[in-house]
Coordinates of C-alpha atoms in Angstrom, one line a residue:
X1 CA 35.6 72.1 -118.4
X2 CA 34.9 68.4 -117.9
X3 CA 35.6 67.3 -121.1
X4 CA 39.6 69.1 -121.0
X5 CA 39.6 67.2 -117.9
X6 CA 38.8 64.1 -119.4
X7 CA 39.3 63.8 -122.6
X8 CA 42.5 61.6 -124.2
X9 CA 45.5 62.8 -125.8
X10 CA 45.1 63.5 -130.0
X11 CA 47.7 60.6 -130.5
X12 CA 45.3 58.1 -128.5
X13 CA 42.2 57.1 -129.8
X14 CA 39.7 57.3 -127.0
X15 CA 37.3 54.2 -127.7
X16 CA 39.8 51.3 -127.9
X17 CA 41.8 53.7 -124.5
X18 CA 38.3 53.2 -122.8
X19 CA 37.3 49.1 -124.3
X20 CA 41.1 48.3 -123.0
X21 CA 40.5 50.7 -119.8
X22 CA 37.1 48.4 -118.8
X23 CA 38.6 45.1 -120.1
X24 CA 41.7 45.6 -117.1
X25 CA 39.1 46.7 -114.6
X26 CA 37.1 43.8 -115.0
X27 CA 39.9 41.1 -115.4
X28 CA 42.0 42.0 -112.6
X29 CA 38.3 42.3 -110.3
X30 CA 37.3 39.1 -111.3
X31 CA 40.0 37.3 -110.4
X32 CA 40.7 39.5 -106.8
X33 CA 36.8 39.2 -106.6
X34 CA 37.2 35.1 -106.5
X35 CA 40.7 35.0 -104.7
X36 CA 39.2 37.1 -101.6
X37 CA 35.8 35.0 -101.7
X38 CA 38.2 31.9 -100.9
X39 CA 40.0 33.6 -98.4
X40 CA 36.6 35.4 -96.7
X41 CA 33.8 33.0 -96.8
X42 CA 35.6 31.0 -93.6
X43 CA 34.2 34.1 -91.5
X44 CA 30.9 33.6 -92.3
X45 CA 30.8 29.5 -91.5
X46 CA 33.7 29.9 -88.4
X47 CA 30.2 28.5 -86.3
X48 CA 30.0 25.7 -88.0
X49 CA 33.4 24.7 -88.8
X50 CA 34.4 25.8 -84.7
X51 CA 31.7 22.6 -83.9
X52 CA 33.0 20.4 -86.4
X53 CA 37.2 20.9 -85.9
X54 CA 37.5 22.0 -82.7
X55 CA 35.0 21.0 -79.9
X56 CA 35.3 22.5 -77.0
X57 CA 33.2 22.4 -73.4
X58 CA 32.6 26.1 -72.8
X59 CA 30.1 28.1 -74.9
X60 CA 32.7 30.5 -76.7
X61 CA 35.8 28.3 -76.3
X62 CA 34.9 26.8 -80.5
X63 CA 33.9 29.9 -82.1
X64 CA 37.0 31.4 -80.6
X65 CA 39.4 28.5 -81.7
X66 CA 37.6 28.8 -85.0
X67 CA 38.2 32.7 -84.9
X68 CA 41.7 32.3 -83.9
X69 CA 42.0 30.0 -86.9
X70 CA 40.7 32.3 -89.3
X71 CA 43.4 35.1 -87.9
X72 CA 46.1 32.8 -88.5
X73 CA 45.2 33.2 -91.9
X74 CA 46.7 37.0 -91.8
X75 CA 49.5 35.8 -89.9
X76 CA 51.0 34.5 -93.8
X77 CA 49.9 37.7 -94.8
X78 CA 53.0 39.9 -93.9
X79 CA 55.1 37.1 -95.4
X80 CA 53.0 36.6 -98.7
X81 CA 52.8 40.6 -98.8
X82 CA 57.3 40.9 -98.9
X83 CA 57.6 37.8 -101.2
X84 CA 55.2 38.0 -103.8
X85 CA 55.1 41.8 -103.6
X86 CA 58.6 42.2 -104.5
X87 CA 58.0 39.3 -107.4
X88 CA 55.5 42.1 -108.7
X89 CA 58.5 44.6 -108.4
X90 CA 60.9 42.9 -109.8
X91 CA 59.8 40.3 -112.0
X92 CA 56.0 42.6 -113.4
X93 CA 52.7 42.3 -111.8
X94 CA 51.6 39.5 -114.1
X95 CA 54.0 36.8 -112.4
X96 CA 52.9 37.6 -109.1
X97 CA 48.9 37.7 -110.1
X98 CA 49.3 34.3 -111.3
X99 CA 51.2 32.8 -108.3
X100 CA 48.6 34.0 -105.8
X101 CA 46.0 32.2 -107.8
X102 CA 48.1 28.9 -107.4
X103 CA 48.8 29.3 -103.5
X104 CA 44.3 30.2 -102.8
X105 CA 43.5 27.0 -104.9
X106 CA 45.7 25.1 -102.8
X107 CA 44.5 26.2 -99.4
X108 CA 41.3 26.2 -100.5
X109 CA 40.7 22.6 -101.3
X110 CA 42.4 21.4 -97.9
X111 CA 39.9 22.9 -95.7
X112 CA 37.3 22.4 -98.4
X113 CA 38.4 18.6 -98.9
X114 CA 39.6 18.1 -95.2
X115 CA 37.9 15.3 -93.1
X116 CA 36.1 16.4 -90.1
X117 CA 37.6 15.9 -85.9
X118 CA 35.1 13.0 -85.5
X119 CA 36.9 11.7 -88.5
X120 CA 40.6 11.7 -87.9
X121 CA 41.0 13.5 -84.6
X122 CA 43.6 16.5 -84.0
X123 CA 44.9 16.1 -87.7
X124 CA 41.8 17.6 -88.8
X125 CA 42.6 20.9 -87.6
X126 CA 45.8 21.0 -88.6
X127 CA 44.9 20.3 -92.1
X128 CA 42.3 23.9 -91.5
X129 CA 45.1 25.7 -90.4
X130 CA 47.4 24.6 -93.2
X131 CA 44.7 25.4 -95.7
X132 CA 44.5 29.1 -94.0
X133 CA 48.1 29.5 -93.9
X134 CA 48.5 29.1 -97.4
X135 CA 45.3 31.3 -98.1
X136 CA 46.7 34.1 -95.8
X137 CA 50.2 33.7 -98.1
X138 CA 48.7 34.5 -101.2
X139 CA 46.4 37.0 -100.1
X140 CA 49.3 39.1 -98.7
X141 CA 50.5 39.2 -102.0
X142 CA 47.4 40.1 -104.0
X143 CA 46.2 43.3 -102.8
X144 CA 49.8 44.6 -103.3
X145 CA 50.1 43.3 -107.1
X146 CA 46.3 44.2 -107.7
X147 CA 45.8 47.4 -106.5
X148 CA 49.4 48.5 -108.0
X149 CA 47.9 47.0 -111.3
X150 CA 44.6 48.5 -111.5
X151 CA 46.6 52.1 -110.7
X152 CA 49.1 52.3 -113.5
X153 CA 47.1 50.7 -116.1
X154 CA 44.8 53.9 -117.1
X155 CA 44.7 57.8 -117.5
X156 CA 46.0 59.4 -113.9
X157 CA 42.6 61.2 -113.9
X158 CA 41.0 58.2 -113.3
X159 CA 43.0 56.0 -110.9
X160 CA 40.3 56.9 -108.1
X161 CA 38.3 55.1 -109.7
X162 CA 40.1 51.7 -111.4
X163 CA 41.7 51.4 -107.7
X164 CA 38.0 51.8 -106.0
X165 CA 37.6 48.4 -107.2
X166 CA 39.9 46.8 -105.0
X167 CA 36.9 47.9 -102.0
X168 CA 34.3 46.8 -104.6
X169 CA 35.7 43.3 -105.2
X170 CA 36.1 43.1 -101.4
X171 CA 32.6 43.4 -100.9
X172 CA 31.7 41.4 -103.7
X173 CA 33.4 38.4 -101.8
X174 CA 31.7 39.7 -98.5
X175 CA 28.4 39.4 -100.8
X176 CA 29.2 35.8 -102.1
X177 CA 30.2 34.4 -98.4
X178 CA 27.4 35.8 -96.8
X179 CA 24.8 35.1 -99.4
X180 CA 25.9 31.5 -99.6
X181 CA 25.9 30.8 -95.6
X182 CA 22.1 32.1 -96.3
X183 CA 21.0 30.3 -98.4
X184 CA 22.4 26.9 -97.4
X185 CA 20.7 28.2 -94.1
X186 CA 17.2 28.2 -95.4
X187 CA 17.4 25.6 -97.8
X188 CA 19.1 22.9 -95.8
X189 CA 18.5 21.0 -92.6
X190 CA 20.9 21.8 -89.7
X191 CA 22.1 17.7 -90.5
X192 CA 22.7 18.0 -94.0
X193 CA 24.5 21.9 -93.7
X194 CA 26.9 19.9 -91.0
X195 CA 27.4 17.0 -92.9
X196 CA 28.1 18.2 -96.4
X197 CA 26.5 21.7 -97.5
X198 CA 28.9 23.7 -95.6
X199 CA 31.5 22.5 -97.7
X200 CA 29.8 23.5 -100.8
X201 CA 30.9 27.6 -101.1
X202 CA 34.9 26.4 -100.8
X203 CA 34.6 23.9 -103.4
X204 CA 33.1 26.5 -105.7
X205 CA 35.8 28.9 -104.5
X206 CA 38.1 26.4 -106.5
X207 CA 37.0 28.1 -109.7
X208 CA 39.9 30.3 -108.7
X209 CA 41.9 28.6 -110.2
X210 CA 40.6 27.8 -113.9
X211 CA 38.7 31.1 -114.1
X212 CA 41.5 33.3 -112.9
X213 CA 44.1 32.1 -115.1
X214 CA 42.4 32.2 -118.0
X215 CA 41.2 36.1 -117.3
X216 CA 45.5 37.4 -116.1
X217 CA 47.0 35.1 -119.1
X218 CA 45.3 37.7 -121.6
X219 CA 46.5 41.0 -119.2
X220 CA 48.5 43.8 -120.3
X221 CA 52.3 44.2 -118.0
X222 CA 52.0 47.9 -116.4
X223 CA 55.6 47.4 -114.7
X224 CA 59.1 46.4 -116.0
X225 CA 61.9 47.1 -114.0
X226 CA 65.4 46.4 -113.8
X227 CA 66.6 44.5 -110.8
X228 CA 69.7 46.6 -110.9
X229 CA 66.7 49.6 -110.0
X230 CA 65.4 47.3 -107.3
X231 CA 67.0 48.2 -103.5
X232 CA 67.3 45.4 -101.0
X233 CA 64.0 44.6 -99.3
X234 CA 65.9 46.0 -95.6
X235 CA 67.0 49.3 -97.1
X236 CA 63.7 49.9 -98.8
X237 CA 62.3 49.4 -95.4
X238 CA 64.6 51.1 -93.4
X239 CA 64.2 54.2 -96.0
X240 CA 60.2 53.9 -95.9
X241 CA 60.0 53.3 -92.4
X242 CA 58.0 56.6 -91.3
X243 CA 55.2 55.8 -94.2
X244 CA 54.8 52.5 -94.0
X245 CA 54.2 52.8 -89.7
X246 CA 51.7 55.8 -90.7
X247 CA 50.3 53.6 -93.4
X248 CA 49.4 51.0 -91.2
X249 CA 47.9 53.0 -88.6
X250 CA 46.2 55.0 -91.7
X251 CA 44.3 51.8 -92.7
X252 CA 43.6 50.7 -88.8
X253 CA 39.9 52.6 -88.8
X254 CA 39.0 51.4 -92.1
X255 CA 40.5 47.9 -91.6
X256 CA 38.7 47.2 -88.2
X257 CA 35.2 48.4 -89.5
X258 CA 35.6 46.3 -92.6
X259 CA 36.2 42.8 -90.2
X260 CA 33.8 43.8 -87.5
X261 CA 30.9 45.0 -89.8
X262 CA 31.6 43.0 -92.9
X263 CA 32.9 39.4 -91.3
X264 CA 31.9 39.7 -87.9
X265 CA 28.5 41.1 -87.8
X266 CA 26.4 37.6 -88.7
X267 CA 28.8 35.6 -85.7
X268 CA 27.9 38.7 -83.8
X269 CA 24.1 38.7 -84.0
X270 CA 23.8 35.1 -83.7
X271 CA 25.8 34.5 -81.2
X272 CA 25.4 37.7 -78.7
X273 CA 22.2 39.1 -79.6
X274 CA 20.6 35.6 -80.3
X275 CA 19.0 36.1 -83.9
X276 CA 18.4 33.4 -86.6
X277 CA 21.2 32.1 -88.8
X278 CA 19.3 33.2 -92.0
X279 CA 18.5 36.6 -90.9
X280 CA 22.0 37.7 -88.9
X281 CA 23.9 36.5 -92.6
X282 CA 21.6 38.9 -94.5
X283 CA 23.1 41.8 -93.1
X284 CA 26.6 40.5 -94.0
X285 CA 25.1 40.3 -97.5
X286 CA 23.7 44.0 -96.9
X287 CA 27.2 45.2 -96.0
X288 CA 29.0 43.0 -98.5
X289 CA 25.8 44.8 -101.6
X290 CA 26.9 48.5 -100.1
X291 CA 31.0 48.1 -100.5
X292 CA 30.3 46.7 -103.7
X293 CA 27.8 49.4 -105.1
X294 CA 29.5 52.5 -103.2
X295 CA 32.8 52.0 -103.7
X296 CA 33.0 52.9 -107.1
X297 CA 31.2 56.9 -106.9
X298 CA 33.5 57.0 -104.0
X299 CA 36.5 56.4 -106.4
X300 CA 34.9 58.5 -109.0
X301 CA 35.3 61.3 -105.9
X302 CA 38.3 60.9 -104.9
X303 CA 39.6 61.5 -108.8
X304 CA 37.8 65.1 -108.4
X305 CA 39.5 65.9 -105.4
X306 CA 42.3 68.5 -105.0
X307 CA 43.4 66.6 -101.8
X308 CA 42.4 63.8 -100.3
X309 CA 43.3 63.9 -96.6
X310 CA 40.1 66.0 -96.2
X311 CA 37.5 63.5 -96.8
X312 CA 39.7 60.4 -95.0
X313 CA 39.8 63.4 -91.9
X314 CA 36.2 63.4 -92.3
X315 CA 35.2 59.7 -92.6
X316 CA 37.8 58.9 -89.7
X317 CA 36.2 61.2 -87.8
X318 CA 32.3 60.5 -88.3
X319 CA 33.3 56.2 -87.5
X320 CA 34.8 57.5 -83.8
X321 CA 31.7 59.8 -83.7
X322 CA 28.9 57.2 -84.6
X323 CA 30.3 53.4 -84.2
X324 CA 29.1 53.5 -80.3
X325 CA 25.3 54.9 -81.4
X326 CA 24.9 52.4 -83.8
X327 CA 26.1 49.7 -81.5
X328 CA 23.7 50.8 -79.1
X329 CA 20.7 51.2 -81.2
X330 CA 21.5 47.3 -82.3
X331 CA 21.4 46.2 -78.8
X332 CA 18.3 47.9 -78.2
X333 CA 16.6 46.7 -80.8
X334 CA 18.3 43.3 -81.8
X335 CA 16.3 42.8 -85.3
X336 CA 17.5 43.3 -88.8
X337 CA 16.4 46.8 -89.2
X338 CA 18.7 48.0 -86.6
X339 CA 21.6 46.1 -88.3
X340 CA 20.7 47.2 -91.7
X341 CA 21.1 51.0 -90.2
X342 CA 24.4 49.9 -88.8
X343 CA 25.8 48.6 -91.8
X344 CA 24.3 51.9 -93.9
X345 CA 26.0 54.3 -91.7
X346 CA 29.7 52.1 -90.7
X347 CA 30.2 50.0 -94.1
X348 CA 28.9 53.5 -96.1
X349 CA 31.9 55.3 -94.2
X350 CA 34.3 52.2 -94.9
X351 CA 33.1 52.2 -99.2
X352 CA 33.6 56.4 -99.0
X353 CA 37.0 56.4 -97.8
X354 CA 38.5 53.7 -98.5
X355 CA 40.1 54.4 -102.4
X356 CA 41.4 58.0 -101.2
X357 CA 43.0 56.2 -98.7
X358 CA 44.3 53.6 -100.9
X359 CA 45.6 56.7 -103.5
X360 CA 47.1 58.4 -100.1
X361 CA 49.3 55.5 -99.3
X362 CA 49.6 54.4 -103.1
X363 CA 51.1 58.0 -104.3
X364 CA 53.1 58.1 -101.4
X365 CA 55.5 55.4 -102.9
X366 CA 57.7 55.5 -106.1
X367 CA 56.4 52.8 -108.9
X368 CA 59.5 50.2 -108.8
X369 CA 58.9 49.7 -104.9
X370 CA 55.0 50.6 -104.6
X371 CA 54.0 46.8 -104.7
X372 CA 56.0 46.1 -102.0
X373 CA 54.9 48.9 -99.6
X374 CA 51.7 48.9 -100.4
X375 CA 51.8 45.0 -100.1
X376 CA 53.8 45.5 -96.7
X377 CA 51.1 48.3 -94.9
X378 CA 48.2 47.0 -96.1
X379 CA 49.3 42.8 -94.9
X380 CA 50.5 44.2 -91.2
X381 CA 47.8 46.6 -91.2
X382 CA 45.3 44.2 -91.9
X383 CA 46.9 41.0 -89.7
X384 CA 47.6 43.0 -86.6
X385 CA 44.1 45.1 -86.4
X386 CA 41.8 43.1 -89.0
X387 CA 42.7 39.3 -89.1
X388 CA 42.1 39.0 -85.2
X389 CA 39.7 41.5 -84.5
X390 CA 37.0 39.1 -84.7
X391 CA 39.2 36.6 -82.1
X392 CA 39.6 40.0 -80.1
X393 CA 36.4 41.1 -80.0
X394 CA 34.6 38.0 -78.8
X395 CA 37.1 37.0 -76.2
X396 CA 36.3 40.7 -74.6
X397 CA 32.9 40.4 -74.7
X398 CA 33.4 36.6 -73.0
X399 CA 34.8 38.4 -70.4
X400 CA 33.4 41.6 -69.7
X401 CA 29.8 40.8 -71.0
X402 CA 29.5 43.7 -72.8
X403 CA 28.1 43.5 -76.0
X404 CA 29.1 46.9 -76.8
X405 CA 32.7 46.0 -77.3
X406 CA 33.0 45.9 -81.2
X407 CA 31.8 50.1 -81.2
X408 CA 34.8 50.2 -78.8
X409 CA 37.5 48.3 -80.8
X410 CA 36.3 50.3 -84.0
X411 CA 35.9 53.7 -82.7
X412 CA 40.1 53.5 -81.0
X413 CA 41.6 51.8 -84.2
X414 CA 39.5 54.8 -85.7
X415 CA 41.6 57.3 -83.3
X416 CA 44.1 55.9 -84.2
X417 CA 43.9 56.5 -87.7
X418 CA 42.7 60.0 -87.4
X419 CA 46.3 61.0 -85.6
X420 CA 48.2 59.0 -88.5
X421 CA 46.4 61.4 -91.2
X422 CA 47.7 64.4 -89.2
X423 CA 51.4 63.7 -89.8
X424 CA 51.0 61.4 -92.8
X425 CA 52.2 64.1 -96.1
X426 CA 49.8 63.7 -99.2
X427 CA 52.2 63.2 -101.8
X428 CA 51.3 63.1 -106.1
X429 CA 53.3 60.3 -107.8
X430 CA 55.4 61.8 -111.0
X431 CA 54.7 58.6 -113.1

């Protein structure tokens, strides 16, 4: 049975299908892998940097300026996601792979190159903003271009599992940014980290650029359309209107775990619950190791399922159900074991569901407009419940001193989810 299911058409040889198959899984994940480290690592040293550009009196008042910072990031995103998602439409994915990798280089090196607020004053933050403007452009655009990519350029049967590495590189970068804030953390002094080695994972986020061209210049085109075939980006909306509100509030659950678990987590145990640097970032690595390891099985899943909404019902469900008793056992016991059983259960649900939900929304879209939609849900999605959670989050447990606020946040964006997979219609694309 499995091999009917599995095997290639007589006409197709199935070794060179499967080298050419890998060879696109692993191009397109390497450079997404590196683009999303530049864009994520700013979570994990938003301490440091919140000291160094914007100094503030009160005890949250820099974190939350740094916070607010990196949300304005995912403000670009909406923007990037129309522009270089309809490049990707119009013009093939290639083009619009390429010009992401241009825009991340260039916001990378201004915050990794810009002088501190002791060094030029206000312009100092301005030039960190910039540099996250310009990340939070080009970002918009990948995960339209690169998911879209890694769908069409296989067998159907296995699109599960090419897209599952969209999650996989995700946590890869999670991995990377949390890894390095550990080890410059144990291996340098608090002077020399503030002085210099904070600036150390951004400039090697700069391989971006070098490395990432060279891996899309040698990539296959999946798309080529006609722009006669393209519709105005204000009728496509207007058309799509129901599925891309239901896709954003589809991806709210997933998207608010993945910032408060996966970016927020180390700020969170550090700052709240009072653990050492080293310690609180190795449960970022922990969650960023899971997405990366699980996310591919769960693809491999989702490519065996008759229908999908199921497991998404399921996953949705069990984050409302459990984010609150993992947040409680954490305060209770504020060590690394606690968090480690956090991140197992929350990031384990996030890796399970998240390429059925990507398939859901992805299937739901014909292929001459799916960058764009995809590009558009996933970029408001992830700017309205994602890119400020973190902001969010803190300034409500400033106020209310609860440090059981992040279970909150996740379990109604959850909710919310859970009602948009009730209406949403689980669609199979005819290409």
């Amino acid at each position: 049975m499995h091999k009917t299911l599995t095997a290639p058409p007589p006409s197709v040889p199935a070794e060179p299908a499967a080298k050419s198959s890998r060879r696109t899984i692993v191009a397109v994940s390497l450079g997404n892998w590196l683009e999303l480290y530049d864009f994520t690592v700013f979570s994990f040293f938003a301490l440091l940097i919140g000291k160094l550009y914007f100094p503030s009196h009160s005890e949250y008042g820099s974190l939350l300026m740094a916070l607010a910072t990196f949300g304005i990031g995912f403000v670009m995103r909406p923007l990037g996601s129309v522009v270089i998602g309809r490049i990707a439409d119009r013009s093939g994915r290639k083009p619009a792979l390429t010009l992401t990798i241009w825009l991340m280089v260039a916001g990378t090196a201004l915050i990794g190159l810009a002088p501190t607020y002791a060094s030029i004053g206000v312009l100092a933050p301005l030039l960190i903003v910039a540099g996250r403007l310009l990340q939070g452009f080009a970002a918009g655009g990948e995960v339209g271009a690169a998911t879209s990519y890694l769908m069409e350029s296989g067998a159907r049967h296995r699109r599960g599992f090419r897209v599952s590495w969209q999650m996989a590189t995700q946590g890869g970068a999670v991995l990377a940014g949390a890894l390095s804030g550990a080890l410059l953390s144990h291996f340098l002094s608090v002077e020399a980290l503030e002085s210099w080695g904070w600036r150390l994972p951004f400039l090697l986020g700069l391989l971006v650029g070098p490395v990432g061209l060279y891996i899309r210049r040698h990539l296959d085109e999946t798309h080529h359309a006609e722009p006669s075939a393209q519709p105005r980006l204000g009728e496509l909306v207007y058309r799509h209107r129901s599925k891309l509100l239901l896709g954003m509030m589809l991806i709210m659950g997933g998207t608010a775990n993945m910032y408060v678990v996966g970016h927020y987590l180390p700020s969170y145990l550090i700052k709240v619950l009072h653990q050492p640097p080293a310690s609180a970032l190795l449960a970022g690595c922990a969650a960023g190791l899971l997405l990366l390891l699980a996310s591919p099985p769960a693809g491999m899943l989702a490519d065996r399922l008759s229908r999908r909404k199921p497991l998404l019902l399921a996953v949705n469900f069990l984050l409302v159900l459990l984010a609150l008793p993992c947040f409680m056992l954490l305060h209770a016991y504020p060590a690394l074991p606690a968090a480690l059983v956090l991140v197992l259960v929350l990031a384990g649900l996030l890796a399970l569901g998240s390429p059925a939900g990507f398939l859901l929304i992805m299937e739901a879209f014909p292929r001459n407009e799916r960058a764009t939609c995809l590009a558009i849900v996933y970029a408001c999605g992830v700017t309205l419940f994602g890119g400020f959670a973190q902001f969010i989050v803190t300034w409500l447990i400033s106020v209310s001193g609860s440090p059981l606020v992040p279970a909150w946040y996740i379990m109604a964006c959850g909710a919310a989810s859970l009602l948009a997979l009730l209406i949403f219609r689980e669609e199979r694309a005819k290409d």
